[in-house]
Coordinates of C-alpha atoms in Angstrom, one line a residue:
X13 CA -0.1 0.2 0.4
X14 CA 1.3 3.1 -0.8
X15 CA 1.8 6.3 0.9
X16 CA -1.3 9.0 1.0
X17 CA -1.7 12.6 1.4
X18 CA -3.6 13.8 4.6
X19 CA -6.8 14.8 3.4
X20 CA -7.6 17.1 6.2
X21 CA -4.6 18.8 5.7
X22 CA -6.0 20.0 1.8
X23 CA -8.8 20.7 3.3
X24 CA -7.9 22.8 5.7
X25 CA -6.3 25.0 3.3
X26 CA -2.4 23.6 3.9
X27 CA -0.6 23.3 0.7
X28 CA 2.6 22.4 1.9
X29 CA 2.3 18.7 0.7
X30 CA 6.2 18.0 0.6
X31 CA 6.0 17.5 4.1
X32 CA 2.4 15.9 4.5
X33 CA 3.5 13.1 1.9
X34 CA 5.7 11.4 4.6
X35 CA 2.6 11.0 6.8
X36 CA 0.8 7.5 6.8
X37 CA -2.4 7.5 4.6
X38 CA -5.2 7.6 6.9
X39 CA -7.9 5.0 7.8
X40 CA -10.7 7.3 4.9
X41 CA -12.8 5.4 2.4
X42 CA -11.5 6.0 -1.3
X43 CA -14.8 7.3 -2.1
X44 CA -14.9 9.8 1.2
X45 CA -11.4 11.2 -0.2
X46 CA -12.6 11.7 -3.8
X47 CA -16.3 13.4 -2.2
X48 CA -14.0 15.9 0.3
X49 CA -12.0 16.8 -2.5
X50 CA -15.6 17.7 -4.8
X51 CA -16.7 19.6 -2.2
X52 CA -13.3 21.5 -2.1
X53 CA -13.3 22.4 -5.5
X54 CA -17.3 24.1 -5.4
X55 CA -16.4 26.1 -3.1
X56 CA -13.1 27.2 -4.7
X57 CA -14.8 30.4 -6.5
X58 CA -11.5 31.3 -8.7
X59 CA -9.5 29.2 -9.7
X60 CA -6.5 28.3 -8.6
X61 CA -3.1 29.7 -8.7
X62 CA -0.5 28.5 -10.3
X63 CA 1.6 28.3 -7.0
X64 CA -0.4 25.7 -6.0
X65 CA -0.6 23.7 -9.3
X66 CA 2.9 23.6 -9.0
X67 CA 2.0 22.1 -5.4
X68 CA 0.2 19.9 -6.5
X69 CA 2.1 18.4 -9.0
X70 CA 5.2 18.1 -7.0
X71 CA 3.1 16.1 -4.1
X72 CA 2.5 13.7 -7.3
X73 CA 6.3 14.1 -7.9
X74 CA 7.0 12.9 -4.5
X75 CA 4.5 9.9 -4.5
X76 CA 3.5 8.9 -7.4
X77 CA 0.5 6.8 -5.9
X78 CA -0.7 9.7 -4.2
X79 CA -4.9 9.8 -5.4
X80 CA -5.7 13.0 -3.7
X81 CA -3.9 15.5 -5.5
X82 CA -4.1 14.1 -8.6
X83 CA -8.0 14.1 -7.9
X84 CA -7.6 17.6 -7.1
X85 CA -6.0 18.3 -10.5
X86 CA -8.3 16.5 -12.6
X87 CA -11.8 18.5 -11.0
X88 CA -9.7 21.9 -11.2
X89 CA -8.9 20.8 -15.9
X90 CA -13.1 20.4 -15.4
X91 CA -13.8 23.6 -13.4
X92 CA -11.1 25.8 -15.2
X93 CA -10.5 24.9 -18.8
X94 CA -7.8 28.1 -18.5
X95 CA -5.6 26.2 -16.6
X96 CA -6.3 22.6 -17.9
X97 CA -3.1 23.2 -20.6
X98 CA -0.6 23.7 -17.9
X99 CA -1.4 21.0 -15.9
X100 CA -1.4 19.2 -18.7
X101 CA 2.2 19.4 -19.4
X102 CA 2.8 19.3 -16.0
X103 CA 1.0 15.8 -15.5
X104 CA 3.3 14.6 -18.1
X105 CA 7.0 15.9 -16.4
X106 CA 5.7 14.0 -13.2
X107 CA 4.5 10.7 -15.5
X108 CA 7.4 10.5 -17.6
X109 CA 9.5 10.5 -13.7
X110 CA 7.7 7.6 -12.6
X111 CA 6.0 5.8 -15.9
X112 CA 5.8 2.1 -13.4
X113 CA 2.5 3.9 -12.1
X114 CA -0.2 2.8 -14.8
X115 CA -3.2 5.4 -12.9
X116 CA -0.7 8.5 -13.0
X117 CA 0.1 7.8 -16.6
X118 CA -3.1 6.7 -17.8
X119 CA -4.7 10.0 -16.2
X120 CA -1.2 11.9 -18.1
X121 CA -2.4 10.4 -21.2
X122 CA -5.8 11.4 -21.5
X123 CA -5.0 15.1 -20.4
X124 CA -1.9 15.1 -23.2
X125 CA -4.5 14.1 -25.7
X126 CA -7.3 16.2 -24.7
X127 CA -5.7 19.0 -24.1
X128 CA -1.6 18.8 -25.7
X129 CA -2.5 17.1 -28.4
X130 CA 0.8 18.6 -30.2
X131 CA 2.8 16.3 -27.4
X132 CA 2.4 13.5 -29.5
X133 CA 5.6 11.9 -29.1
X134 CA 6.0 12.4 -25.7
X135 CA 2.2 10.6 -25.0
X136 CA 3.1 7.7 -27.0
X137 CA 6.4 7.2 -25.5
X138 CA 4.8 7.8 -21.7
X139 CA 2.6 4.8 -23.0
X140 CA 5.0 2.7 -24.6
X141 CA 7.4 2.9 -20.9
X142 CA 4.2 2.9 -18.7
X143 CA 3.6 -0.6 -20.1
X144 CA 6.8 -1.4 -20.0
X145 CA 8.0 -0.8 -16.6
X146 CA 4.8 -1.3 -15.1
X147 CA 6.1 -4.2 -11.8
X148 CA 4.5 -7.0 -11.8
X149 CA 1.0 -6.5 -13.2
X150 CA -0.2 -9.6 -12.2
X151 CA -1.0 -8.3 -9.1
X152 CA -2.7 -4.7 -10.0
X153 CA -6.1 -4.7 -8.8
X154 CA -8.9 -2.2 -9.4
X155 CA -8.2 1.7 -10.6
X156 CA -4.7 0.6 -11.1
X157 CA -5.2 -2.8 -13.1
X158 CA -7.6 -1.1 -15.6
X159 CA -5.6 1.9 -16.2
X160 CA -3.0 -1.1 -16.7
X161 CA -5.1 -2.8 -19.4
X162 CA -6.0 0.5 -21.4
X163 CA -2.3 1.5 -21.7
X164 CA -1.8 -1.7 -23.1
X165 CA -4.8 -1.5 -25.8
X166 CA -3.3 2.1 -26.4
X167 CA 0.1 0.4 -26.9
X168 CA -1.6 -2.3 -29.4
X169 CA -3.2 0.2 -31.1
X170 CA -0.5 1.7 -31.9
X171 CA 1.9 -0.6 -33.0
X172 CA -1.3 -1.7 -35.2
X173 CA -1.2 1.1 -36.8
X174 CA 2.6 1.6 -37.4
X175 CA 2.2 -1.7 -38.5
X176 CA 4.7 -3.5 -36.5
X177 CA 2.4 -6.5 -35.9
X178 CA 5.5 -8.7 -34.2
X179 CA 5.8 -5.7 -31.9
X180 CA 2.4 -6.5 -31.2
X181 CA 1.5 -10.1 -30.9
X182 CA 4.8 -10.2 -28.8
X183 CA 3.1 -7.9 -26.3
X184 CA -0.6 -9.8 -26.1
X185 CA 1.9 -12.6 -25.3
X186 CA 4.0 -10.8 -22.9
X187 CA 0.1 -9.8 -20.9
X188 CA -1.0 -13.1 -21.3
X189 CA 1.5 -15.0 -19.6
X190 CA 1.9 -12.7 -16.7
X191 CA -1.8 -14.2 -15.7
X192 CA -3.2 -17.1 -14.7
X193 CA -6.6 -16.3 -16.5
X194 CA -6.0 -14.3 -18.8
X195 CA -9.0 -12.7 -20.0
X196 CA -10.8 -12.6 -24.0
X197 CA -9.8 -8.9 -24.3
X198 CA -5.8 -9.8 -25.1
X199 CA -7.1 -13.3 -27.6
X200 CA -9.6 -10.5 -29.4
X201 CA -5.6 -8.4 -29.3
X202 CA -4.5 -11.3 -30.6
X203 CA -6.9 -12.6 -33.5
X204 CA -7.1 -8.8 -34.7
X205 CA -3.6 -8.3 -34.8
X206 CA -2.7 -11.4 -37.3
X207 CA -6.0 -11.1 -38.9
X208 CA -4.8 -7.3 -39.8
X209 CA -1.2 -8.5 -40.7
X210 CA -2.3 -11.0 -43.0
X211 CA -4.9 -9.2 -45.2
X212 CA -4.3 -5.9 -45.9
X213 CA -6.5 -5.7 -48.8
X214 CA -9.4 -3.7 -48.5
X215 CA -13.2 -5.5 -50.3
X216 CA -13.5 -2.4 -52.5
X217 CA -13.1 -2.9 -56.2
X218 CA -10.0 -3.9 -57.2
X219 CA -9.6 -1.3 -59.4
X220 CA -9.5 1.3 -56.8
X221 CA -6.3 -0.8 -55.6
X222 CA -6.2 -3.8 -53.4
X223 CA -3.1 -3.9 -51.1
X224 CA -1.2 -6.9 -50.1
X225 CA -2.2 -10.3 -48.2
X226 CA 0.2 -11.4 -46.4
X227 CA -2.1 -14.0 -44.5
X228 CA 1.2 -16.7 -46.2
X229 CA 3.3 -14.7 -44.2
X230 CA 1.4 -14.4 -40.9
X231 CA 0.4 -18.2 -40.9
X232 CA 2.2 -19.2 -37.9
X233 CA 0.9 -16.5 -35.6
X234 CA -2.6 -16.9 -37.2
X235 CA -3.3 -20.0 -35.7
X236 CA -1.3 -19.6 -32.3
X237 CA -4.2 -16.3 -32.4
X238 CA -6.9 -18.7 -33.6
X239 CA -5.6 -21.3 -30.7
X240 CA -5.6 -18.6 -28.1
X241 CA -9.6 -17.5 -29.0
X242 CA -10.2 -21.0 -29.2
X243 CA -9.2 -21.8 -25.6
X244 CA -10.8 -18.8 -24.1
X245 CA -14.4 -20.2 -25.4
X246 CA -15.0 -22.2 -22.4
X247 CA -15.3 -18.5 -20.5
X248 CA -18.0 -17.2 -23.3
X249 CA -21.2 -16.7 -21.4
X250 CA -22.5 -13.7 -22.7
X251 CA -24.2 -12.7 -25.8
X252 CA -22.3 -9.6 -26.5
X253 CA -18.9 -11.8 -26.1
X254 CA -20.2 -14.3 -28.5
X255 CA -20.7 -12.0 -31.1
X256 CA -17.6 -10.9 -30.8
X257 CA -16.0 -13.5 -31.6
X258 CA -17.8 -15.2 -34.1
X259 CA -17.4 -12.2 -36.2
X260 CA -13.4 -12.4 -35.3
X261 CA -13.8 -15.6 -36.3
X262 CA -15.2 -14.8 -39.7
X263 CA -12.9 -12.3 -40.2
X264 CA -10.0 -14.2 -40.0
X265 CA -11.9 -17.1 -42.3
X266 CA -12.6 -19.5 -39.2
X267 CA -15.7 -20.2 -40.9
X268 CA -16.6 -23.5 -39.0
X269 CA -15.7 -22.3 -35.9
X270 CA -17.9 -18.8 -36.0
X271 CA -20.9 -21.3 -36.7
X272 CA -20.3 -23.1 -34.0
X273 CA -20.3 -20.1 -32.0
X274 CA -23.3 -19.6 -33.1
X275 CA -25.1 -22.6 -32.8
X276 CA -23.7 -22.8 -29.0
X277 CA -25.3 -19.6 -27.9
X278 CA -28.4 -20.5 -29.9
X279 CA -28.4 -24.1 -27.6
X280 CA -28.0 -22.0 -24.7
X281 CA -30.5 -19.5 -25.2
X282 CA -33.3 -20.1 -27.1
X283 CA -36.5 -18.1 -28.2
X284 CA -34.0 -15.5 -27.4
X285 CA -34.4 -13.7 -30.8
X286 CA -30.7 -11.4 -30.3
X287 CA -28.9 -15.1 -30.4
X288 CA -31.5 -15.9 -33.4
X289 CA -30.3 -13.1 -35.0
X290 CA -26.3 -13.8 -34.3
X291 CA -27.2 -17.3 -36.0
X292 CA -28.6 -15.7 -39.3
X293 CA -25.2 -12.9 -39.2
X294 CA -22.6 -15.5 -39.1
X295 CA -24.8 -17.5 -41.2
X296 CA -24.4 -14.7 -44.0
X297 CA -21.4 -13.4 -43.1
X298 CA -20.2 -17.3 -43.8
X299 CA -22.2 -17.0 -46.8
X300 CA -24.7 -19.5 -46.5
X301 CA -27.8 -17.6 -47.6
X302 CA -30.5 -19.6 -48.6
X303 CA -30.1 -20.6 -45.2
X304 CA -29.4 -17.5 -43.1
X305 CA -33.0 -16.4 -46.0
X306 CA -34.8 -19.2 -44.2
X307 CA -34.4 -18.0 -40.0
X308 CA -34.9 -14.6 -41.2
X309 CA -38.5 -15.3 -42.2
X310 CA -39.1 -18.1 -39.2
X311 CA -38.1 -14.9 -36.8
X312 CA -40.0 -12.5 -38.8
X313 CA -42.6 -14.5 -38.6
X314 CA -42.6 -15.3 -34.7
X315 CA -42.2 -11.3 -34.2
X316 CA -43.8 -9.5 -37.2
X317 CA -43.6 -5.9 -37.7
X318 CA -40.1 -5.7 -35.6
X319 CA -38.1 -3.7 -37.3
X320 CA -34.6 -5.7 -35.9
X321 CA -36.1 -8.5 -37.8
X322 CA -37.2 -6.8 -40.8
X323 CA -33.5 -5.8 -41.6
X324 CA -32.2 -9.2 -41.0
X325 CA -35.2 -10.2 -43.5
X326 CA -34.6 -7.9 -46.0
X327 CA -30.6 -8.3 -46.1
X328 CA -30.7 -11.8 -46.1
X329 CA -33.6 -11.7 -49.1
X330 CA -31.1 -9.7 -51.1
X331 CA -28.4 -12.0 -50.5
X332 CA -30.2 -15.4 -51.6
X333 CA -31.9 -13.7 -54.5
X334 CA -35.2 -13.1 -53.4
X335 CA -35.8 -9.8 -54.2
X336 CA -39.9 -9.4 -53.8
X337 CA -39.5 -10.9 -50.4
X338 CA -36.6 -8.1 -49.6
X339 CA -38.6 -5.2 -51.1
X340 CA -41.8 -6.3 -49.2
X341 CA -39.8 -6.0 -45.7
X342 CA -38.5 -2.3 -46.9
X343 CA -41.5 -0.7 -47.5
X344 CA -42.9 -2.2 -44.1
X345 CA -39.6 -0.9 -42.4
X346 CA -40.6 2.4 -44.3
X347 CA -43.4 2.5 -41.1
X348 CA -40.9 3.4 -38.1
X349 CA -39.5 7.3 -39.1
X350 CA -36.0 6.1 -38.4
X351 CA -35.7 3.5 -40.1
X352 CA -37.6 5.0 -43.4
X353 CA -34.4 5.2 -45.4
X354 CA -33.3 2.0 -44.7
X355 CA -36.4 0.5 -45.8
X356 CA -35.8 2.7 -49.0
X357 CA -32.7 1.6 -49.1
X358 CA -33.9 -2.5 -49.7
X359 CA -36.6 -1.2 -51.9
X360 CA -33.9 0.3 -54.3
X361 CA -31.2 -2.5 -54.2
X362 CA -34.2 -5.1 -54.9
X363 CA -35.6 -3.1 -57.8
X364 CA -31.6 -2.9 -59.0
X365 CA -31.2 -6.4 -58.3
X366 CA -34.6 -7.5 -60.4
X367 CA -34.0 -5.4 -63.3
X368 CA -35.8 -2.8 -62.4
X369 CA -34.2 0.7 -62.7
X370 CA -37.0 3.2 -62.9
X371 CA -38.6 2.2 -59.9
X372 CA -35.2 2.2 -58.3
X373 CA -35.0 5.9 -59.5
X374 CA -38.7 6.3 -58.4
X375 CA -37.4 5.5 -54.9
X376 CA -34.0 7.2 -54.3
X377 CA -35.8 10.4 -55.0
X378 CA -38.0 9.9 -51.9
X379 CA -34.4 9.1 -49.9
X380 CA -33.7 12.4 -47.3
X381 CA -30.3 11.3 -45.8
X382 CA -27.9 12.9 -48.8
X383 CA -24.8 10.4 -48.3
X384 CA -27.2 7.5 -48.8
X385 CA -29.1 9.1 -51.7
X386 CA -26.0 9.9 -53.5
X387 CA -24.4 6.1 -52.9
X388 CA -27.4 4.5 -54.5
X389 CA -27.2 7.2 -57.5
X390 CA -23.7 5.6 -57.9
X391 CA -25.5 2.0 -57.6
X392 CA -27.7 3.1 -60.5
X393 CA -25.4 4.7 -62.3
X394 CA -22.7 1.5 -62.2
X395 CA -25.0 -0.6 -63.8
X396 CA -25.9 1.3 -66.7
X397 CA -23.0 -0.8 -68.7
X398 CA -22.0 2.0 -71.8
X399 CA -21.6 4.9 -69.8
X400 CA -20.4 7.0 -72.5
X401 CA -20.8 10.7 -71.4
X402 CA -18.6 10.0 -68.1
X403 CA -16.0 8.7 -70.4
X404 CA -16.0 11.8 -72.6
X405 CA -15.8 13.7 -69.6
X406 CA -12.6 11.7 -68.2
X407 CA -11.1 12.2 -71.9
X408 CA -11.1 15.7 -71.8
X409 CA -9.9 15.8 -68.2
X410 CA -7.0 13.3 -69.4
X411 CA -5.9 15.9 -72.2
X412 CA -6.3 19.1 -69.7
X413 CA -2.7 20.3 -68.8
X414 CA -4.1 22.2 -66.2
X415 CA -5.2 18.7 -64.1
X416 CA -2.5 17.1 -61.9
X417 CA -4.2 14.3 -61.4
X418 CA -3.7 11.6 -64.6
X419 CA -3.0 9.0 -62.7
X420 CA -6.2 8.7 -61.2
X421 CA -7.9 9.2 -64.1
X422 CA -7.0 6.6 -66.1
X423 CA -7.6 4.1 -63.7
X424 CA -11.0 5.4 -63.6
X425 CA -11.2 5.6 -67.4
X426 CA -9.5 2.1 -67.4
X427 CA -12.6 0.8 -64.8
X428 CA -14.9 2.4 -67.5
X429 CA -13.7 0.1 -70.4
X430 CA -13.7 -3.1 -68.3
X431 CA -17.7 -1.8 -67.4
X432 CA -18.5 -0.7 -71.0
X433 CA -15.9 -3.6 -73.1
X434 CA -14.6 -0.6 -75.0
X435 CA -11.4 -2.3 -76.1
X436 CA -9.9 1.3 -77.9
X437 CA -10.2 2.6 -74.5
X438 CA -8.2 -0.4 -72.7
X439 CA -5.6 0.3 -75.6
X440 CA -5.7 3.9 -74.7
X441 CA -5.3 3.2 -71.0
X442 CA -2.4 0.1 -71.5
X443 CA -0.2 3.3 -73.9
X444 CA -0.6 5.6 -71.7
X445 CA 0.2 3.9 -68.4
X446 CA 3.3 2.3 -70.3
X447 CA 4.4 6.0 -71.1
X448 CA 4.8 7.0 -68.0
X449 CA 6.4 3.8 -66.1
X450 CA 3.4 3.5 -64.4
X451 CA 3.4 -0.9 -65.4
X452 CA 6.0 -0.8 -62.8
X453 CA 3.9 -0.8 -59.9
X454 CA 2.2 -3.9 -59.1
X455 CA -1.1 -2.4 -59.0
X456 CA -1.4 -1.1 -62.3
X457 CA 0.3 -3.9 -64.4
X458 CA -2.5 -6.2 -62.5
X459 CA -5.2 -3.6 -63.2
X460 CA -4.4 -3.6 -66.7
X461 CA -4.2 -7.2 -67.1
X462 CA -7.1 -7.9 -65.6
X463 CA -8.6 -5.6 -67.9
X464 CA -7.6 -7.0 -71.2
X465 CA -8.5 -10.7 -69.4
X466 CA -11.9 -9.5 -68.9
X467 CA -12.0 -7.7 -72.7
X468 CA -10.3 -11.2 -74.0
X469 CA -8.0 -8.7 -75.6
X470 CA -4.0 -8.8 -75.8
X471 CA -4.3 -12.1 -72.9
X472 CA -0.3 -13.5 -73.5
X473 CA 0.7 -9.7 -72.5
X474 CA -1.7 -9.3 -70.2
X475 CA -1.1 -12.9 -68.1
X476 CA 2.6 -11.1 -68.5
X477 CA 1.9 -8.0 -66.2
X478 CA -0.3 -10.3 -63.3
X479 CA 2.8 -12.5 -63.5
X480 CA 5.2 -9.6 -62.6
X481 CA 2.4 -8.4 -60.2
X482 CA 2.0 -11.9 -58.6
X483 CA 6.1 -12.0 -59.0
X484 CA 6.1 -8.6 -56.5
X485 CA 3.4 -9.2 -54.3
X486 CA 2.8 -13.0 -53.6
X487 CA -0.8 -14.0 -52.2
X488 CA -2.4 -11.7 -53.3
X489 CA -6.1 -12.3 -53.4
X490 CA -7.2 -9.9 -56.5
X491 CA -3.7 -10.9 -58.7
X492 CA -4.4 -14.9 -58.5
X493 CA -8.2 -14.0 -59.6
X494 CA -6.4 -11.8 -62.1
X495 CA -4.4 -14.7 -63.7
X496 CA -6.5 -17.0 -63.0
X497 CA -9.1 -15.5 -65.4
X498 CA -6.2 -15.1 -68.0
X499 CA -5.5 -18.8 -67.6
X500 CA -8.9 -19.2 -68.3
X501 CA -9.4 -17.4 -71.2
X502 CA -5.8 -19.4 -72.8
X503 CA -8.5 -22.9 -72.2
X504 CA -5.8 -23.8 -69.3
X505 CA -9.2 -24.5 -67.2
X506 CA -7.3 -26.4 -64.8
X507 CA -4.3 -24.4 -63.9
X508 CA -7.2 -21.3 -63.5
X509 CA -9.3 -23.4 -61.2
X510 CA -6.2 -24.2 -59.2
X511 CA -5.4 -20.4 -58.9
X512 CA -8.9 -18.9 -58.0
X513 CA -9.4 -21.7 -55.0
X514 CA -6.2 -19.9 -54.0
X515 CA -7.9 -16.7 -54.2
X516 CA -11.1 -17.6 -52.6
X517 CA -8.6 -19.3 -49.7
X518 CA -6.6 -15.8 -49.9
X519 CA -10.2 -13.5 -49.6
X520 CA -11.3 -15.6 -46.0
X521 CA -13.5 -13.1 -44.0
X522 CA -13.3 -10.4 -46.8
X523 CA -17.1 -9.4 -47.5
X524 CA -16.8 -8.4 -50.8
X525 CA -15.3 -10.8 -53.1
X526 CA -18.6 -11.3 -55.8
X527 CA -16.1 -11.2 -58.6
X528 CA -13.4 -13.9 -57.4
X529 CA -17.1 -16.4 -56.6
X530 CA -18.5 -15.6 -60.1
X531 CA -15.5 -16.9 -61.8
X532 CA -14.8 -19.7 -60.2
X533 CA -18.2 -20.6 -60.8
X534 CA -17.5 -20.0 -65.1
X535 CA -13.9 -21.5 -65.1
X536 CA -16.1 -24.9 -62.5
X537 CA -19.2 -24.7 -65.4
X538 CA -15.9 -24.8 -68.1
X539 CA -14.9 -28.0 -66.6
X540 CA -18.5 -29.8 -66.5
X541 CA -18.6 -29.7 -63.0
X542 CA -22.1 -27.8 -62.8
X543 CA -23.2 -28.1 -59.2
X544 CA -20.1 -26.2 -58.1
X545 CA -20.7 -23.8 -60.7
X546 CA -23.9 -23.4 -59.1
X547 CA -22.7 -22.8 -55.6
X548 CA -20.4 -20.7 -56.6
X549 CA -23.0 -18.3 -58.2
X550 CA -24.9 -18.3 -55.5
X551 CA -22.6 -17.3 -52.8
X552 CA -21.4 -14.1 -55.8
X553 CA -25.1 -13.1 -55.9
X554 CA -25.1 -12.5 -52.2
X555 CA -22.5 -9.8 -53.2
X556 CA -25.5 -7.6 -54.1
X557 CA -23.8 -4.3 -53.4
X558 CA -20.8 -5.2 -55.9
X559 CA -20.7 -2.5 -58.5
X560 CA -18.2 -4.2 -60.7
X561 CA -20.5 -7.4 -60.6
X562 CA -22.7 -7.9 -63.5
X563 CA -25.6 -8.9 -61.8
X564 CA -28.1 -9.7 -64.3
X565 CA -25.8 -11.7 -65.9
X566 CA -25.2 -13.7 -62.8
X567 CA -29.4 -14.1 -62.3
X568 CA -29.0 -15.5 -65.7
X569 CA -26.5 -18.3 -65.3
X570 CA -28.1 -19.0 -61.7
X571 CA -31.6 -19.4 -63.6
X572 CA -29.9 -21.5 -66.4
X573 CA -28.0 -24.4 -64.0
X574 CA -31.4 -24.2 -61.5
X575 CA -33.5 -25.1 -64.3
X576 CA -30.9 -27.8 -65.9
X577 CA -30.9 -29.2 -62.3
X578 CA -34.8 -29.3 -62.0
X579 CA -35.1 -31.2 -65.3
X580 CA -32.2 -33.5 -64.3
X581 CA -33.7 -34.6 -61.5

């Protein structure tokens, strides 16, 4: 137990802390001390003089565990913001001398982040020092333990932002080793770090630029992280913890584990709508769309006119291709004032996916949220595969010497070339990017190679560009998909299937891979594997927001295979 300052001396107006700090802590409950400090500050009619603030800071410097002066300084910051900067810098000075005291360090860090953000370097160093220099963290209790965990989380976030994944992972292992029963939080951190280290590619369109996927480099760490979570499953009793764990499994591609968590939660909490929603959500995230839709229908029948049940019904209906049901669920959602735009969103997407563009345009005009309206207008525009107006505008910009973003324009034009099937526009982009030296970048080389493969133009040259990109960025899901598609165009179907499977595996945990799954279906169909092709197409259908996927063509392929399968049966 550390020594504390006599609260009676504070309330009496005696602020000679250098002497008082040597006295033992009186037997006063912590709550009483805090209340006393708050009462004292209420009686102060003017800001504390700087001399008195310095005495508080001096007291903390002599005894970093002293609670009373720390409380006084915290409340002074709140009561008198004009003094906050001085106090924040003073606390940083004191905490830097005593980094092994979590409560003091955390208070200093929080004050610095709020009042002196320009001291970012000092703040980050203090966080790092506090985590590494706190002695025996396993014996901490109460506020000190909570402060230490918060500082550790800040340090981990800093390491992740800096992409220092090895250090971040080592930190979680070090912390976990110091506690006989490590909290699920540490397992969460380990999984998140492994996931971010392995898979940095966003789930946006490939032509906006997919970054490197590092799954192969982090396979061992990934398995360690997953095992850490699995070992902590026995401690999962709360629904929110089950939800968090299931979603982490999904993000890291452990679909069976996620499904097991959802099923076990349902067994433990039968009849709980939230547990049912978790199971439906996990089924959607693991691309079991038909099953998720049937469960969502049952939930909606049991609790009709419930906005949560209607939302998940509409979402699962869109992913499973039941557009009429999605539209009706969206119409019902409009009856809830706060959900009206959500309802219209589902109505618009159902109409677009069902090929009813005019109906979608009418609903878009009713949407109030300007951002959502813009997103849906772009969705409507992306369904136009012959956007000549946009092509002409971009070509004018590309010729304008005042415009400095030619690289971005070329990539946009390339995307339009793919969507419109314009080989001449592709050749223009290819030639311009080659002249500008842009094809030395793996991302650009892949973009040109992929679009050329899609348009079946100069495929051998396109394949060389894609192989160059894969040499620089091995294991990229986007680049593997591009290679598979080029091989498919060249008739090398077995090799194409091998690489498309690798692309799907490298995409584990990503939401928007409809194009990759669509390609897998086409390759499987070429090899005569009709059942597998249909399964790939149905999974691709769930990516209903993809602007790169030709949804009308996909629906036609699904309809044709289902009809053929029915005739065979």
